[in-house]
């Protein structure tokens, strides 16, 4: 959503990456910082892109899954909602 500042989102990704650096099971190259940016500004949400470096290409899928899960956990800890904002209301009672 648009309610989170860019600084807050970048801090969240970098906090997650600090955890990655401490976890030898995640096959990233910790000496290279994340590359973080806005990919798209949609009608309902901002889409971010995060690039990280990996040497062992046989672990690409596993690493991608680990990183996504860690980003989700860290977004919750930083109170950043990943779902788009509700842009309309639906009445459920009879009019």
PDB file of C-alpha atoms in Angstrom:
ATOM      1  CA  UNK A   1       0.000   0.000   0.000  1.00  0.00           C
ATOM      2  CA  UNK A   2       0.891   3.645  -0.173  1.00  0.00           C
ATOM      3  CA  UNK A   3       0.643   4.146   3.588  1.00  0.00           C
ATOM      4  CA  UNK A   4       4.239   3.013   4.271  1.00  0.00           C
ATOM      5  CA  UNK A   5       7.071   5.452   3.643  1.00  0.00           C
ATOM      6  CA  UNK A   6       9.888   4.446   1.327  1.00  0.00           C
ATOM      7  CA  UNK A   7      12.352   4.727   4.221  1.00  0.00           C
ATOM      8  CA  UNK A   8      10.267   2.341   6.325  1.00  0.00           C
ATOM      9  CA  UNK A   9      10.088  -0.207   3.496  1.00  0.00           C
ATOM     10  CA  UNK A  10      13.833   0.008   2.812  1.00  0.00           C
ATOM     11  CA  UNK A  11      14.540  -0.395   6.543  1.00  0.00           C
ATOM     12  CA  UNK A  12      12.344  -3.498   6.586  1.00  0.00           C
ATOM     13  CA  UNK A  13      14.183  -5.107   3.665  1.00  0.00           C
ATOM     14  CA  UNK A  14      17.575  -4.259   5.155  1.00  0.00           C
ATOM     15  CA  UNK A  15      16.538  -5.667   8.558  1.00  0.00           C
ATOM     16  CA  UNK A  16      15.552  -8.900   6.828  1.00  0.00           C
ATOM     17  CA  UNK A  17      18.898  -8.964   5.032  1.00  0.00           C
ATOM     18  CA  UNK A  18      20.734  -8.652   8.354  1.00  0.00           C
ATOM     19  CA  UNK A  19      19.001 -11.887   9.408  1.00  0.00           C
ATOM     20  CA  UNK A  20      19.994 -13.485   6.094  1.00  0.00           C
ATOM     21  CA  UNK A  21      23.642 -12.638   6.686  1.00  0.00           C
ATOM     22  CA  UNK A  22      23.505 -14.501  10.000  1.00  0.00           C
ATOM     23  CA  UNK A  23      21.901 -17.605   8.449  1.00  0.00           C
ATOM     24  CA  UNK A  24      24.395 -19.768   6.563  1.00  0.00           C
ATOM     25  CA  UNK A  25      21.527 -21.915   5.218  1.00  0.00           C
ATOM     26  CA  UNK A  26      20.420 -19.094   2.888  1.00  0.00           C
ATOM     27  CA  UNK A  27      22.704 -19.078  -0.159  1.00  0.00           C
ATOM     28  CA  UNK A  28      23.117 -15.352  -0.737  1.00  0.00           C
ATOM     29  CA  UNK A  29      26.342 -13.426  -1.081  1.00  0.00           C
ATOM     30  CA  UNK A  30      26.266 -11.269   2.071  1.00  0.00           C
ATOM     31  CA  UNK A  31      29.140  -9.024   0.977  1.00  0.00           C
ATOM     32  CA  UNK A  32      26.878  -7.490  -1.691  1.00  0.00           C
ATOM     33  CA  UNK A  33      24.097  -5.204  -0.402  1.00  0.00           C
ATOM     34  CA  UNK A  34      20.502  -5.562  -1.523  1.00  0.00           C
ATOM     35  CA  UNK A  35      19.392  -3.535  -4.498  1.00  0.00           C
ATOM     36  CA  UNK A  36      15.968  -2.138  -3.594  1.00  0.00           C
ATOM     37  CA  UNK A  37      13.643  -0.027  -5.710  1.00  0.00           C
ATOM     38  CA  UNK A  38      10.074   0.729  -6.708  1.00  0.00           C
ATOM     39  CA  UNK A  39       9.077  -1.443  -9.649  1.00  0.00           C
ATOM     40  CA  UNK A  40       5.593  -0.060 -10.256  1.00  0.00           C
ATOM     41  CA  UNK A  41       3.154   2.460  -8.824  1.00  0.00           C
ATOM     42  CA  UNK A  42      -0.195   0.827  -9.393  1.00  0.00           C
ATOM     43  CA  UNK A  43      -3.706   2.038  -8.652  1.00  0.00           C
ATOM     44  CA  UNK A  44      -3.882   0.059  -5.424  1.00  0.00           C
ATOM     45  CA  UNK A  45      -0.329  -0.594  -4.260  1.00  0.00           C
ATOM     46  CA  UNK A  46       3.361   0.061  -4.754  1.00  0.00           C
ATOM     47  CA  UNK A  47       5.285  -2.889  -6.158  1.00  0.00           C
ATOM     48  CA  UNK A  48       8.864  -3.130  -4.914  1.00  0.00           C
ATOM     49  CA  UNK A  49      11.740  -5.117  -6.379  1.00  0.00           C
ATOM     50  CA  UNK A  50      14.657  -6.502  -4.385  1.00  0.00           C
ATOM     51  CA  UNK A  51      17.754  -7.987  -5.973  1.00  0.00           C
ATOM     52  CA  UNK A  52      20.317 -10.045  -4.115  1.00  0.00           C
ATOM     53  CA  UNK A  53      23.345 -11.986  -5.257  1.00  0.00           C
ATOM     54  CA  UNK A  54      23.731 -15.766  -5.204  1.00  0.00           C
ATOM     55  CA  UNK A  55      26.617 -17.931  -6.428  1.00  0.00           C
ATOM     56  CA  UNK A  56      25.168 -21.428  -6.200  1.00  0.00           C
ATOM     57  CA  UNK A  57      22.608 -21.479  -9.008  1.00  0.00           C
ATOM     58  CA  UNK A  58      21.354 -24.905  -7.925  1.00  0.00           C
ATOM     59  CA  UNK A  59      19.846 -23.167  -4.879  1.00  0.00           C
ATOM     60  CA  UNK A  60      18.008 -20.356  -6.680  1.00  0.00           C
ATOM     61  CA  UNK A  61      14.493 -21.676  -6.023  1.00  0.00           C
ATOM     62  CA  UNK A  62      15.162 -22.552  -2.379  1.00  0.00           C
ATOM     63  CA  UNK A  63      16.807 -19.176  -1.770  1.00  0.00           C
ATOM     64  CA  UNK A  64      13.940 -17.293  -3.420  1.00  0.00           C
ATOM     65  CA  UNK A  65      11.414 -19.081  -1.198  1.00  0.00           C
ATOM     66  CA  UNK A  66      13.494 -18.445   1.926  1.00  0.00           C
ATOM     67  CA  UNK A  67      13.893 -14.760   1.093  1.00  0.00           C
ATOM     68  CA  UNK A  68      10.182 -14.259   0.396  1.00  0.00           C
ATOM     69  CA  UNK A  69       9.242 -15.920   3.668  1.00  0.00           C
ATOM     70  CA  UNK A  70      11.753 -13.820   5.573  1.00  0.00           C
ATOM     71  CA  UNK A  71      10.487 -10.622   3.904  1.00  0.00           C
ATOM     72  CA  UNK A  72       6.936 -11.555   4.926  1.00  0.00           C
ATOM     73  CA  UNK A  73       7.945 -12.209   8.545  1.00  0.00           C
ATOM     74  CA  UNK A  74       9.932  -8.986   8.704  1.00  0.00           C
ATOM     75  CA  UNK A  75       7.104  -6.948   7.159  1.00  0.00           C
ATOM     76  CA  UNK A  76       4.825  -8.138   9.960  1.00  0.00           C
ATOM     77  CA  UNK A  77       7.439  -7.200  12.581  1.00  0.00           C
ATOM     78  CA  UNK A  78       7.742  -3.725  11.004  1.00  0.00           C
ATOM     79  CA  UNK A  79       3.948  -3.297  10.748  1.00  0.00           C
ATOM     80  CA  UNK A  80       3.996  -3.051   6.960  1.00  0.00           C
ATOM     81  CA  UNK A  81       0.948  -4.483   5.231  1.00  0.00           C
ATOM     82  CA  UNK A  82       1.717  -6.276   1.983  1.00  0.00           C
ATOM     83  CA  UNK A  83      -1.871  -6.395   0.793  1.00  0.00           C
ATOM     84  CA  UNK A  84      -3.211  -3.477  -1.251  1.00  0.00           C
ATOM     85  CA  UNK A  85      -5.502  -0.965   0.369  1.00  0.00           C
ATOM     86  CA  UNK A  86      -9.235  -1.445   0.130  1.00  0.00           C
ATOM     87  CA  UNK A  87     -10.381   1.079  -2.451  1.00  0.00           C
ATOM     88  CA  UNK A  88     -14.099   0.406  -2.365  1.00  0.00           C
ATOM     89  CA  UNK A  89     -16.776  -0.719   0.069  1.00  0.00           C
ATOM     90  CA  UNK A  90     -19.395  -3.382  -0.491  1.00  0.00           C
ATOM     91  CA  UNK A  91     -22.697  -3.167   1.329  1.00  0.00           C
ATOM     92  CA  UNK A  92     -23.857  -6.498   2.652  1.00  0.00           C
ATOM     93  CA  UNK A  93     -27.118  -5.340   4.245  1.00  0.00           C
ATOM     94  CA  UNK A  94     -30.314  -4.739   2.284  1.00  0.00           C
ATOM     95  CA  UNK A  95     -30.886  -1.187   1.105  1.00  0.00           C
TER      96      UNK A  95
END
